[in-house]
Amino acid sequence: MAIQETHLDAGHLATIATLWPSLHVINSAHANATSTAGIAIVLNKSHLLNPEKTSHWEIIPGRALLAQIKWRDREVFILAVYGPNGVQESKDMWSSIDTWLDEHKLEIPAIDIIMGDMNFVEDEIDRVPTRLAAVDEAEESFRSLKLRFDLQDGWRKLNGDRKEYTWRRPGSRERSRLDRIYLKSNWTEESRHWQCKPALPSSDHWMVSVDLTDNLCPEVGEGRWAMPNAVTEDYEFKAILKPRTQQFLRDVKHARANRTTARNPQTVFETFKDDVGQHARSRGAAVGSTAKREEARLDSERKRTENDPTIDEETRQ
């Protein structure tokens, strides 16, 4: 995961390491670490081989951070970026990255993924109102880097002319698809579950995510079933569970005193577990489906409206 506007200093990183030891955070701070810019790559240690040996390079502090990770049998190079708002600053950033990579081409033979807040768009379809802004001129500097490493805007490649936006100006109808993930062209075909979802309530950016698969990896099942938190906190389910638990304790006590092969504490527990599991699944479907249906309906309505050519932009927003 790549995060922008991190504003992290050494104290923040120490706190994160204490609270979330399963995460490996690679941070690149701006000169004014706690007040501007800053970028980080966050890795889940359980998904990596030797996460402590992950290599990284600060190409532009607070703006461009490159990491090399071991994923299965692949060495993957990930470039996380946070583009400036200014036209010239953005052009200079991409030119500097291109030059740096050229100088380190023996050490870094390829870039597999570029992701982050680009702060420019490549096509006017990615802005509302539909137009190209001055900062979008930076696309020319970025293009050579994209072509050099055979990178594609994965979401756009798979979604054609569909409209989706990752940034919204508060109190305005202005919006843009500034946050993007670029993949090597052969990886785009291995990608799935592209999503653009709200991240934090206080953020004006939405989070873009994608699942990358390894075609050589054996298929892994869904794992054991676990009771959803929404069910354990549901009052109706608690009302069902309480008398059954009380009866279960009485049955266990009786089974201990009158143990047989067919009826003993183990068989009583199995019956109780199956009964509770059945009710939990049933209640989970009722609790979850209502919220999911409403979320899906609203998301579908939003996408339909944003992509309806018969609705003018003023009305659409």
Coordinates of N, CA, C and O in Angstrom, one line a residue, residues 122-301:
E122 N -4.2 11.9 -17.6 CA -3.8 11.7 -18.9 C -4.8 12.0 -20.0 O -4.5 12.2 -21.1
D123 N -6.1 12.0 -19.5 CA -7.2 12.2 -20.5 C -8.2 13.1 -19.9 O -8.5 13.0 -18.7
E124 N -8.9 13.9 -20.7 CA -9.9 14.9 -20.1 C -11.1 14.1 -19.6 O -11.8 14.7 -18.7
I125 N -11.3 12.9 -20.0 CA -12.4 12.1 -19.4 C -12.3 11.9 -17.9 O -13.2 11.6 -17.2
D126 N -11.0 12.1 -17.4 CA -10.8 11.8 -16.0 C -10.9 13.1 -15.1 O -10.5 13.1 -14.0
R127 N -11.5 14.1 -15.7 CA -11.8 15.4 -15.0 C -13.2 15.8 -15.1 O -13.8 15.6 -16.2
V128 N -13.8 16.4 -14.1 CA -15.1 17.1 -14.2 C -14.8 18.5 -13.6 O -14.4 18.6 -12.4
P129 N -15.1 19.6 -14.3 CA -15.6 19.6 -15.7 C -14.6 18.9 -16.7 O -13.4 18.9 -16.4
T130 N -15.1 18.4 -17.8 CA -14.3 17.6 -18.7 C -13.4 18.6 -19.5 O -13.8 19.4 -20.3
R131 N -12.1 18.5 -19.1 CA -11.1 19.4 -19.7 C -9.7 18.9 -19.2 O -9.6 18.1 -18.2
L132 N -8.7 19.4 -19.8 CA -7.3 19.1 -19.3 C -6.9 20.4 -18.6 O -7.0 21.5 -19.1
A133 N -6.3 20.3 -17.4 CA -5.8 21.4 -16.6 C -4.4 21.6 -17.0 O -3.7 20.8 -17.6
A134 N -3.8 22.8 -16.5 CA -2.4 23.1 -16.9 C -1.5 22.0 -16.3 O -0.5 21.6 -17.0
V135 N -1.7 21.5 -15.1 CA -0.8 20.6 -14.5 C -0.8 19.2 -15.3 O 0.2 18.5 -15.2
D136 N -1.8 19.0 -16.2 CA -1.8 17.8 -16.9 C -0.8 17.7 -18.0 O -0.6 16.7 -18.7
E137 N -0.1 18.9 -18.3 CA 1.0 18.9 -19.2 C 2.1 18.0 -18.7 O 3.0 17.6 -19.5
A138 N 2.1 17.7 -17.4 CA 3.2 16.8 -16.9 C 3.1 15.4 -17.5 O 4.1 14.6 -17.4
E139 N 2.0 15.1 -18.1 CA 1.8 13.7 -18.7 C 2.9 13.5 -19.8 O 3.4 12.3 -19.9
E140 N 3.4 14.5 -20.4 CA 4.4 14.4 -21.4 C 5.7 13.8 -20.8 O 6.4 13.0 -21.4
S141 N 6.1 14.4 -19.6 CA 7.3 13.9 -19.0 C 7.1 12.5 -18.4 O 8.1 11.7 -18.4
F142 N 5.9 12.2 -18.0 CA 5.6 10.8 -17.5 C 5.6 9.8 -18.6 O 5.9 8.6 -18.4
R143 N 5.1 10.2 -19.8 CA 4.9 9.2 -20.9 C 6.2 8.4 -21.2 O 6.1 7.2 -21.4
S144 N 7.3 9.1 -21.2 CA 8.6 8.3 -21.6 C 8.9 7.3 -20.6 O 9.3 6.2 -20.9
L145 N 8.6 7.5 -19.3 CA 8.8 6.6 -18.2 C 7.8 5.4 -18.4 O 8.2 4.2 -18.3
K146 N 6.6 5.7 -18.7 CA 5.6 4.7 -18.9 C 5.9 3.8 -20.1 O 5.8 2.5 -20.0
L147 N 6.3 4.4 -21.2 CA 6.7 3.6 -22.4 C 7.9 2.8 -22.1 O 8.1 1.6 -22.6
R148 N 8.9 3.3 -21.4 CA 10.2 2.7 -21.2 C 10.0 1.4 -20.5 O 10.7 0.4 -20.8
F149 N 9.1 1.3 -19.5 CA 8.9 0.1 -18.7 C 7.6 -0.6 -19.1 O 7.2 -1.5 -18.3
D150 N 7.0 -0.3 -20.2 CA 5.8 -1.0 -20.7 C 4.7 -1.0 -19.6 O 4.2 -2.1 -19.2
L151 N 4.4 0.1 -19.0 CA 3.4 0.2 -18.0 C 2.0 0.7 -18.5 O 2.0 1.5 -19.4
Q152 N 1.0 0.2 -17.9 CA -0.4 0.6 -18.3 C -1.2 1.0 -17.1 O -1.0 0.5 -16.0
D153 N -2.1 2.0 -17.3 CA -3.1 2.4 -16.4 C -4.1 1.2 -16.3 O -5.0 1.1 -17.1
G154 N -3.9 0.3 -15.3 CA -4.7 -0.9 -15.3 C -6.2 -0.7 -15.3 O -6.9 -1.4 -16.0
W155 N -6.6 0.2 -14.5 CA -8.1 0.4 -14.4 C -8.6 0.9 -15.7 O -9.7 0.4 -16.1
R156 N -8.0 1.9 -16.3 CA -8.5 2.4 -17.6 C -8.4 1.4 -18.7 O -9.3 1.3 -19.5
K157 N -7.4 0.6 -18.7 CA -7.2 -0.5 -19.7 C -8.4 -1.5 -19.6 O -8.9 -1.9 -20.7
L158 N -8.9 -1.8 -18.4 CA -9.9 -2.8 -18.3 C -11.3 -2.2 -18.3 O -12.3 -2.9 -18.3
N159 N -11.4 -0.9 -18.2 CA -12.7 -0.3 -18.0 C -13.1 0.7 -19.2 O -14.1 1.4 -19.1
G160 N -12.3 0.7 -20.2 CA -12.6 1.5 -21.4 C -12.9 3.0 -21.1 O -12.1 3.6 -20.4
D161 N -14.0 3.5 -21.5 CA -14.3 4.9 -21.3 C -15.2 5.2 -20.1 O -15.7 6.3 -19.9
R162 N -15.3 4.2 -19.2 CA -16.1 4.4 -18.0 C -15.5 5.5 -17.1 O -14.2 5.7 -17.1
K163 N -16.3 6.2 -16.4 CA -15.8 7.4 -15.6 C -15.8 6.9 -14.1 O -16.8 6.3 -13.6
E164 N -14.8 7.3 -13.4 CA -14.6 7.1 -12.0 C -13.7 8.1 -11.5 O -12.7 8.5 -12.2
Y165 N -13.9 8.6 -10.3 CA -13.0 9.7 -9.8 C -12.5 9.4 -8.4 O -13.2 8.8 -7.6
T166 N -11.3 9.8 -8.1 CA -10.7 9.5 -6.8 C -10.5 10.7 -5.9 O -10.1 10.6 -4.8
W167 N -10.7 11.9 -6.5 CA -10.6 13.1 -5.7 C -11.8 14.0 -6.0 O -12.2 14.1 -7.1
R168 N -12.3 14.6 -4.9 CA -13.4 15.5 -5.0 C -13.1 16.8 -4.2 O -12.8 16.7 -3.0
R169 N -13.3 17.9 -4.8 CA -13.1 19.2 -4.1 C -14.3 19.4 -3.2 O -15.5 19.5 -3.7
P170 N -14.1 19.6 -1.9 CA -15.3 19.8 -1.0 C -16.1 21.0 -1.4 O -15.5 22.1 -1.7
G171 N -17.4 20.9 -1.4 CA -18.2 22.0 -1.7 C -18.3 22.4 -3.2 O -18.8 23.5 -3.5
S172 N -17.7 21.5 -4.0 CA -17.7 21.8 -5.5 C -18.0 20.6 -6.3 O -17.9 19.5 -5.7
R173 N -18.4 20.8 -7.5 CA -18.6 19.6 -8.4 C -17.3 19.1 -9.1 O -17.4 18.2 -9.8
E174 N -16.2 19.8 -8.8 CA -15.0 19.4 -9.4 C -14.4 18.1 -8.9 O -14.4 17.9 -7.7
R175 N -14.0 17.2 -9.8 CA -13.5 15.9 -9.4 C -12.5 15.4 -10.4 O -12.6 15.8 -11.6
S176 N -11.6 14.5 -10.0 CA -10.6 14.0 -11.0 C -10.2 12.6 -10.5 O -10.3 12.2 -9.4
R177 N -9.6 11.9 -11.5 CA -9.1 10.6 -11.2 C -7.5 10.7 -11.1 O -6.8 10.3 -12.0
L178 N -7.1 11.3 -10.0 CA -5.7 11.6 -9.8 C -4.9 10.4 -9.2 O -3.7 10.3 -9.5
D179 N -5.6 9.5 -8.5 CA -4.9 8.4 -7.9 C -5.0 7.1 -8.8 O -6.1 6.7 -9.1
R180 N -3.9 6.6 -9.2 CA -3.9 5.5 -10.2 C -2.8 4.5 -9.9 O -1.8 4.8 -9.2
I181 N -3.0 3.3 -10.5 CA -2.0 2.3 -10.3 C -1.6 1.8 -11.7 O -2.5 1.5 -12.5
Y182 N -0.3 1.9 -12.0 CA 0.2 1.4 -13.3 C 0.9 0.1 -13.2 O 1.7 0.0 -12.2
L183 N 0.6 -0.8 -14.0 CA 1.2 -2.2 -14.0 C 1.9 -2.5 -15.3 O 1.5 -2.0 -16.3
K184 N 2.8 -3.4 -15.2 CA 3.4 -3.9 -16.5 C 2.3 -4.5 -17.3 O 1.4 -5.1 -16.7
S185 N 2.3 -4.4 -18.6 CA 1.2 -4.8 -19.4 C 0.8 -6.3 -19.2 O -0.4 -6.6 -19.2
N186 N 1.8 -7.2 -19.0 CA 1.4 -8.6 -18.8 C 0.8 -8.8 -17.4 O 0.1 -9.8 -17.2
W187 N 1.0 -7.9 -16.5 CA 0.4 -8.0 -15.1 C -1.0 -7.6 -15.1 O -1.8 -8.0 -14.3
T188 N -1.4 -6.7 -16.0 CA -2.7 -6.2 -16.1 C -3.7 -7.3 -16.3 O -4.8 -7.4 -15.7
E189 N -3.3 -8.3 -17.1 CA -4.2 -9.5 -17.4 C -4.3 -10.4 -16.2 O -5.2 -11.1 -16.1
E190 N -3.3 -10.3 -15.3 CA -3.4 -11.1 -14.0 C -4.0 -10.4 -12.9 O -4.1 -10.9 -11.8
S191 N -4.5 -9.1 -13.1 CA -5.1 -8.3 -12.1 C -6.6 -8.5 -12.0 O -7.2 -8.9 -13.0
R192 N -7.2 -8.3 -10.9 CA -8.6 -8.4 -10.7 C -9.1 -7.6 -9.5 O -8.3 -7.1 -8.7
H193 N -10.4 -7.5 -9.4 CA -11.0 -6.7 -8.3 C -10.5 -5.3 -8.1 O -10.1 -4.8 -7.1
W194 N -10.4 -4.6 -9.3 CA -10.1 -3.2 -9.2 C -11.2 -2.4 -8.5 O -12.4 -2.6 -8.8
Q195 N -10.8 -1.6 -7.5 CA -11.9 -0.9 -6.7 C -11.4 0.5 -6.4 O -10.2 0.8 -6.3
C196 N -12.4 1.4 -6.3 CA -12.2 2.8 -5.9 C -13.2 3.1 -4.8 O -14.4 3.2 -5.1
K197 N -12.7 3.2 -3.6 CA -13.6 3.3 -2.4 C -13.2 4.4 -1.5 O -12.0 4.8 -1.4
P198 N -14.1 5.0 -0.8 CA -13.8 6.0 0.2 C -12.8 5.4 1.2 O -12.9 4.3 1.6
A199 N -11.8 6.2 1.6 CA -10.8 5.7 2.5 C -11.1 6.2 3.9 O -11.8 5.6 4.7
L200 N -10.6 7.4 4.3 CA -10.9 8.0 5.6 C -12.0 9.1 5.5 O -12.0 9.8 4.5
P201 N -12.8 9.2 6.5 CA -13.9 10.3 6.4 C -13.3 11.7 6.2 O -14.0 12.5 5.6
S202 N -12.1 11.9 6.7 CA -11.5 13.2 6.6 C -10.8 13.5 5.3 O -10.3 14.6 5.1
S203 N -10.7 12.5 4.5 CA -9.9 12.6 3.3 C -10.7 13.0 2.1 O -11.9 12.5 2.0
D204 N -10.2 13.8 1.2 CA -10.9 14.1 0.0 C -10.5 13.2 -1.2 O -11.0 13.4 -2.3
H205 N -9.7 12.2 -0.9 CA -9.3 11.2 -1.9 C -9.9 9.9 -1.6 O -10.1 9.5 -0.4
W206 N -10.2 9.1 -2.6 CA -10.7 7.7 -2.5 C -9.5 6.8 -2.7 O -8.5 7.2 -3.4
M207 N -9.6 5.6 -2.1 CA -8.5 4.7 -2.2 C -8.7 3.8 -3.4 O -9.8 3.2 -3.6
V208 N -7.6 3.6 -4.2 CA -7.7 2.7 -5.4 C -6.9 1.4 -5.0 O -5.9 1.4 -4.4
S209 N -7.5 0.3 -5.3 CA -6.9 -1.0 -4.9 C -7.1 -2.0 -6.0 O -8.0 -1.9 -6.9
V210 N -6.2 -3.0 -6.0 CA -6.3 -4.1 -7.0 C -5.7 -5.4 -6.4 O -4.8 -5.3 -5.6
D211 N -6.2 -6.5 -6.8 CA -5.6 -7.8 -6.4 C -4.7 -8.3 -7.6 O -5.2 -8.3 -8.7
L212 N -3.5 -8.7 -7.3 CA -2.6 -9.3 -8.3 C -2.5 -10.7 -8.0 O -2.3 -11.1 -6.8
T213 N -2.6 -11.5 -9.0 CA -2.5 -13.0 -8.8 C -1.3 -13.6 -9.5 O -0.7 -13.0 -10.4
D214 N -0.9 -14.7 -9.0 CA 0.2 -15.4 -9.6 C -0.3 -16.7 -10.2 O -0.8 -17.6 -9.6
N215 N -0.3 -16.7 -11.5 CA -0.9 -17.9 -12.3 C -0.2 -19.2 -11.9 O -0.8 -20.3 -12.2
L216 N 1.0 -19.2 -11.4 CA 1.7 -20.4 -11.1 C 1.4 -20.8 -9.6 O 1.9 -21.9 -9.2
C217 N 0.7 -20.0 -8.9 CA 0.4 -20.3 -7.5 C -0.7 -21.3 -7.4 O -1.8 -21.2 -8.1
P218 N -0.7 -22.3 -6.5 CA -1.8 -23.3 -6.4 C -3.0 -22.6 -5.8 O -2.9 -21.6 -5.1
E219 N -4.2 -23.1 -6.1 CA -5.4 -22.5 -5.7 C -5.5 -22.7 -4.2 O -5.3 -23.8 -3.6
V220 N -5.9 -21.6 -3.5 CA -6.1 -21.7 -2.0 C -7.6 -21.4 -1.7 O -8.2 -20.5 -2.3
G221 N -8.2 -22.3 -0.9 CA -9.6 -22.1 -0.5 C -9.9 -20.9 0.4 O -9.0 -20.2 0.7
E222 N -11.1 -20.8 0.8 CA -11.6 -19.7 1.6 C -11.2 -19.8 3.0 O -11.3 -18.9 3.8
G223 N -10.7 -21.0 3.4 CA -10.4 -21.2 4.8 C -11.6 -21.5 5.7 O -12.7 -21.7 5.2
R224 N -11.4 -21.6 7.0 CA -12.4 -22.0 7.9 C -13.4 -20.8 8.1 O -13.1 -19.6 8.0
W225 N -14.7 -21.2 8.3 CA -15.7 -20.1 8.5 C -15.5 -19.5 9.9 O -15.2 -20.2 10.9
A226 N -15.7 -18.2 10.0 CA -15.7 -17.5 11.3 C -16.9 -16.7 11.4 O -17.4 -16.1 10.4
M227 N -17.4 -16.5 12.6 CA -18.6 -15.8 12.9 C -18.3 -14.3 12.7 O -17.4 -13.7 13.3
P228 N -19.1 -13.6 11.8 CA -18.8 -12.2 11.5 C -19.1 -11.3 12.8 O -19.9 -11.6 13.6
N229 N -18.3 -10.2 12.9 CA -18.5 -9.3 14.0 C -19.9 -8.7 14.1 O -20.5 -8.5 15.1
A230 N -20.5 -8.5 12.9 CA -21.8 -7.9 12.8 C -22.8 -8.8 13.5 O -23.8 -8.4 14.0
V231 N -22.6 -10.1 13.4 CA -23.5 -11.1 14.0 C -23.3 -11.2 15.6 O -24.3 -11.2 16.3
T232 N -22.0 -11.2 16.0 CA -21.8 -11.3 17.4 C -22.3 -10.0 18.2 O -22.6 -10.1 19.4
E233 N -22.4 -8.9 17.5 CA -22.9 -7.7 18.1 C -24.4 -7.4 17.9 O -24.9 -6.4 18.3
D234 N -25.0 -8.4 17.2 CA -26.4 -8.2 16.8 C -27.3 -8.6 18.0 O -27.2 -9.7 18.5
Y235 N -28.2 -7.7 18.4 CA -29.1 -8.0 19.6 C -30.0 -9.2 19.4 O -30.3 -10.0 20.3
E236 N -30.5 -9.3 18.2 CA -31.4 -10.4 17.9 C -30.7 -11.8 18.0 O -31.2 -12.8 18.5
F237 N -29.5 -11.8 17.5 CA -28.7 -13.1 17.6 C -28.3 -13.3 19.1 O -28.4 -14.5 19.5
K238 N -28.0 -12.3 19.8 CA -27.7 -12.5 21.3 C -28.9 -13.1 22.0 O -28.8 -13.9 22.9
A239 N -30.1 -12.6 21.6 CA -31.4 -13.1 22.2 C -31.5 -14.6 21.9 O -32.1 -15.4 22.7
I240 N -31.1 -15.0 20.7 CA -31.2 -16.4 20.3 C -30.1 -17.3 21.1 O -30.4 -18.4 21.5
L241 N -29.0 -16.7 21.2 CA -27.8 -17.4 21.8 C -27.9 -17.6 23.3 O -27.6 -18.7 23.8
K242 N -28.5 -16.7 24.0 CA -28.5 -16.8 25.5 C -29.2 -18.0 26.0 O -28.6 -18.8 26.8
P243 N -30.4 -18.3 25.6 CA -31.1 -19.5 26.2 C -30.4 -20.8 25.7 O -30.4 -21.8 26.4
R244 N -29.9 -20.8 24.5 CA -29.2 -22.0 24.0 C -27.9 -22.2 24.8 O -27.6 -23.4 25.0
T245 N -27.2 -21.2 25.1 CA -26.0 -21.4 25.9 C -26.3 -21.9 27.3 O -25.6 -22.7 27.8
Q246 N -27.4 -21.3 27.9 CA -27.8 -21.8 29.2 C -28.2 -23.3 29.2 O -27.8 -24.1 30.1
Q247 N -28.9 -23.7 28.1 CA -29.3 -25.1 28.0 C -28.1 -26.0 27.7 O -28.0 -27.1 28.2
F248 N -27.1 -25.4 27.0 CA -25.9 -26.2 26.7 C -25.2 -26.5 28.0 O -24.7 -27.6 28.2
L249 N -25.0 -25.5 28.9 CA -24.3 -25.7 30.1 C -25.0 -26.8 31.0 O -24.4 -27.6 31.6
R250 N -26.4 -26.8 31.0 CA -27.1 -27.8 31.7 C -26.9 -29.2 31.1 O -26.7 -30.2 31.8
D251 N -26.9 -29.2 29.8 CA -26.7 -30.5 29.1 C -25.3 -31.1 29.3 O -25.2 -32.3 29.5
V252 N -24.3 -30.2 29.4 CA -23.0 -30.7 29.6 C -22.9 -31.3 31.0 O -22.2 -32.3 31.3
K253 N -23.5 -30.6 32.0 CA -23.4 -31.1 33.4 C -24.1 -32.4 33.5 O -23.6 -33.3 34.2
H254 N -25.2 -32.6 32.8 CA -25.9 -33.9 32.8 C -25.1 -34.9 32.1 O -25.1 -36.1 32.6
A255 N -24.5 -34.6 31.0 CA -23.7 -35.6 30.2 C -22.5 -36.1 31.0 O -22.1 -37.2 30.8
R256 N -21.9 -35.2 31.8 CA -20.8 -35.6 32.6 C -21.2 -36.7 33.7 O -20.5 -37.6 33.9
A257 N -22.4 -36.5 34.2 CA -22.9 -37.4 35.3 C -23.5 -38.7 34.7 O -23.5 -39.7 35.4
N258 N -23.9 -38.6 33.4 CA -24.5 -39.8 32.8 C -23.9 -40.0 31.4 O -24.6 -40.1 30.4
R259 N -22.6 -40.2 31.4 CA -21.9 -40.3 30.2 C -22.1 -41.6 29.5 O -22.1 -42.7 30.1
T260 N -22.4 -41.5 28.2 CA -22.5 -42.7 27.3 C -21.7 -42.4 26.0 O -21.3 -41.3 25.8
T261 N -21.6 -43.4 25.2 CA -20.9 -43.2 23.9 C -21.6 -42.2 23.0 O -21.0 -41.4 22.3
A262 N -22.9 -42.3 23.1 CA -23.7 -41.5 22.2 C -23.9 -40.1 22.7 O -24.1 -39.1 22.0
R263 N -23.9 -39.9 24.1 CA -24.1 -38.6 24.7 C -23.1 -38.4 25.8 O -23.1 -39.0 26.8
N264 N -22.2 -37.4 25.5 CA -21.2 -37.0 26.4 C -20.9 -35.5 26.2 O -21.4 -34.9 25.2
P265 N -20.0 -34.9 27.0 CA -19.8 -33.5 26.8 C -19.3 -33.1 25.4 O -19.6 -32.1 24.9
Q266 N -18.6 -34.0 24.7 CA -18.1 -33.8 23.4 C -19.2 -33.7 22.4 O -19.3 -32.8 21.5
T267 N -20.1 -34.7 22.5 CA -21.2 -34.7 21.5 C -22.2 -33.6 21.8 O -22.8 -33.0 20.8
V268 N -22.4 -33.2 23.1 CA -23.2 -32.1 23.4 C -22.7 -30.8 22.8 O -23.4 -30.0 22.3
F269 N -21.3 -30.7 22.9 CA -20.7 -29.4 22.4 C -20.8 -29.4 20.9 O -21.1 -28.3 20.3
E270 N -20.7 -30.5 20.2 CA -20.8 -30.6 18.8 C -22.2 -30.1 18.3 O -22.3 -29.4 17.4
T271 N -23.2 -30.6 19.0 CA -24.6 -30.3 18.7 C -24.8 -28.8 18.9 O -25.4 -28.1 18.1
F272 N -24.3 -28.3 20.0 CA -24.4 -26.9 20.3 C -23.7 -26.0 19.3 O -24.3 -25.0 18.8
K273 N -22.5 -26.4 18.9 CA -21.7 -25.6 18.0 C -22.4 -25.6 16.6 O -22.5 -24.5 16.0
D274 N -22.9 -26.7 16.2 CA -23.6 -26.8 14.9 C -24.9 -25.9 14.9 O -25.2 -25.2 13.9
D275 N -25.6 -26.0 16.0 CA -26.9 -25.2 16.1 C -26.6 -23.7 16.1 O -27.2 -23.0 15.4
V276 N -25.6 -23.3 16.9 CA -25.2 -21.9 16.9 C -24.7 -21.4 15.6 O -25.0 -20.3 15.1
G277 N -23.9 -22.2 14.9 CA -23.3 -21.9 13.6 C -24.4 -21.7 12.6 O -24.4 -20.8 11.8
Q278 N -25.4 -22.6 12.6 CA -26.5 -22.5 11.7 C -27.3 -21.2 11.9 O -27.6 -20.5 10.9
H279 N -27.6 -20.8 13.1 CA -28.3 -19.6 13.4 C -27.4 -18.3 13.0 O -28.0 -17.3 12.6
A280 N -26.1 -18.4 13.3 CA -25.2 -17.3 13.0 C -25.2 -17.1 11.5 O -25.2 -15.9 11.0
R281 N -25.1 -18.1 10.7 CA -25.1 -18.0 9.2 C -26.4 -17.4 8.7 O -26.4 -16.5 7.9
S282 N -27.5 -17.8 9.3 CA -28.8 -17.3 8.9 C -28.9 -15.9 9.2 O -29.4 -15.0 8.4
R283 N -28.5 -15.5 10.5 CA -28.6 -14.1 10.9 C -27.6 -13.2 10.2 O -27.9 -12.1 9.8
G284 N -26.4 -13.8 9.9 CA -25.4 -13.1 9.1 C -25.9 -12.7 7.8 O -25.6 -11.6 7.3
A285 N -26.6 -13.6 7.1 CA -27.1 -13.3 5.8 C -28.1 -12.2 5.8 O -28.2 -11.3 5.0
A286 N -29.0 -12.2 6.9 CA -30.0 -11.1 7.0 C -29.4 -9.8 7.3 O -29.7 -8.8 6.8
V287 N -28.4 -9.8 8.3 CA -27.8 -8.5 8.7 C -26.9 -8.0 7.6 O -27.0 -6.8 7.3
G288 N -26.1 -8.8 7.0 CA -25.1 -8.4 6.0 C -25.8 -8.0 4.6 O -25.4 -7.0 4.0
S289 N -26.8 -8.8 4.2 CA -27.3 -8.6 2.9 C -28.0 -7.2 2.8 O -28.0 -6.6 1.7
T290 N -28.7 -6.8 3.9 CA -29.4 -5.5 3.8 C -28.4 -4.4 3.6 O -28.6 -3.5 2.7
A291 N -27.4 -4.3 4.3 CA -26.4 -3.3 4.2 C -25.6 -3.4 2.9 O -25.4 -2.3 2.2
K292 N -25.3 -4.6 2.5 CA -24.6 -4.7 1.2 C -25.4 -4.4 0.0 O -25.0 -3.8 -1.0
R293 N -26.7 -4.8 0.1 CA -27.6 -4.4 -1.0 C -27.8 -2.9 -1.2 O -27.8 -2.4 -2.3
E294 N -27.9 -2.2 0.0 CA -28.0 -0.8 -0.1 C -26.7 -0.1 -0.6 O -26.8 0.8 -1.4
E295 N -25.6 -0.6 -0.1 CA -24.3 -0.1 -0.6 C -24.1 -0.3 -2.1 O -23.7 0.6 -2.8
A296 N -24.5 -1.5 -2.5 CA -24.4 -1.8 -4.0 C -25.3 -1.0 -4.8 O -25.0 -0.5 -5.9
R297 N -26.5 -0.8 -4.3 CA -27.5 0.0 -5.0 C -27.0 1.5 -5.2 O -27.1 2.0 -6.3
L298 N -26.5 2.1 -4.1 CA -26.0 3.4 -4.2 C -24.8 3.6 -5.1 O -24.7 4.5 -5.8
D299 N -23.9 2.6 -5.0 CA -22.7 2.6 -5.8 C -23.1 2.4 -7.3 O -22.5 3.1 -8.2
S300 N -24.0 1.6 -7.6 CA -24.5 1.4 -8.9 C -25.2 2.6 -9.5 O -25.0 3.0 -10.6
E301 N -26.0 3.3 -8.6 CA -26.6 4.5 -9.0 C -25.6 5.6 -9.3 O -25.8 6.4 -10.3

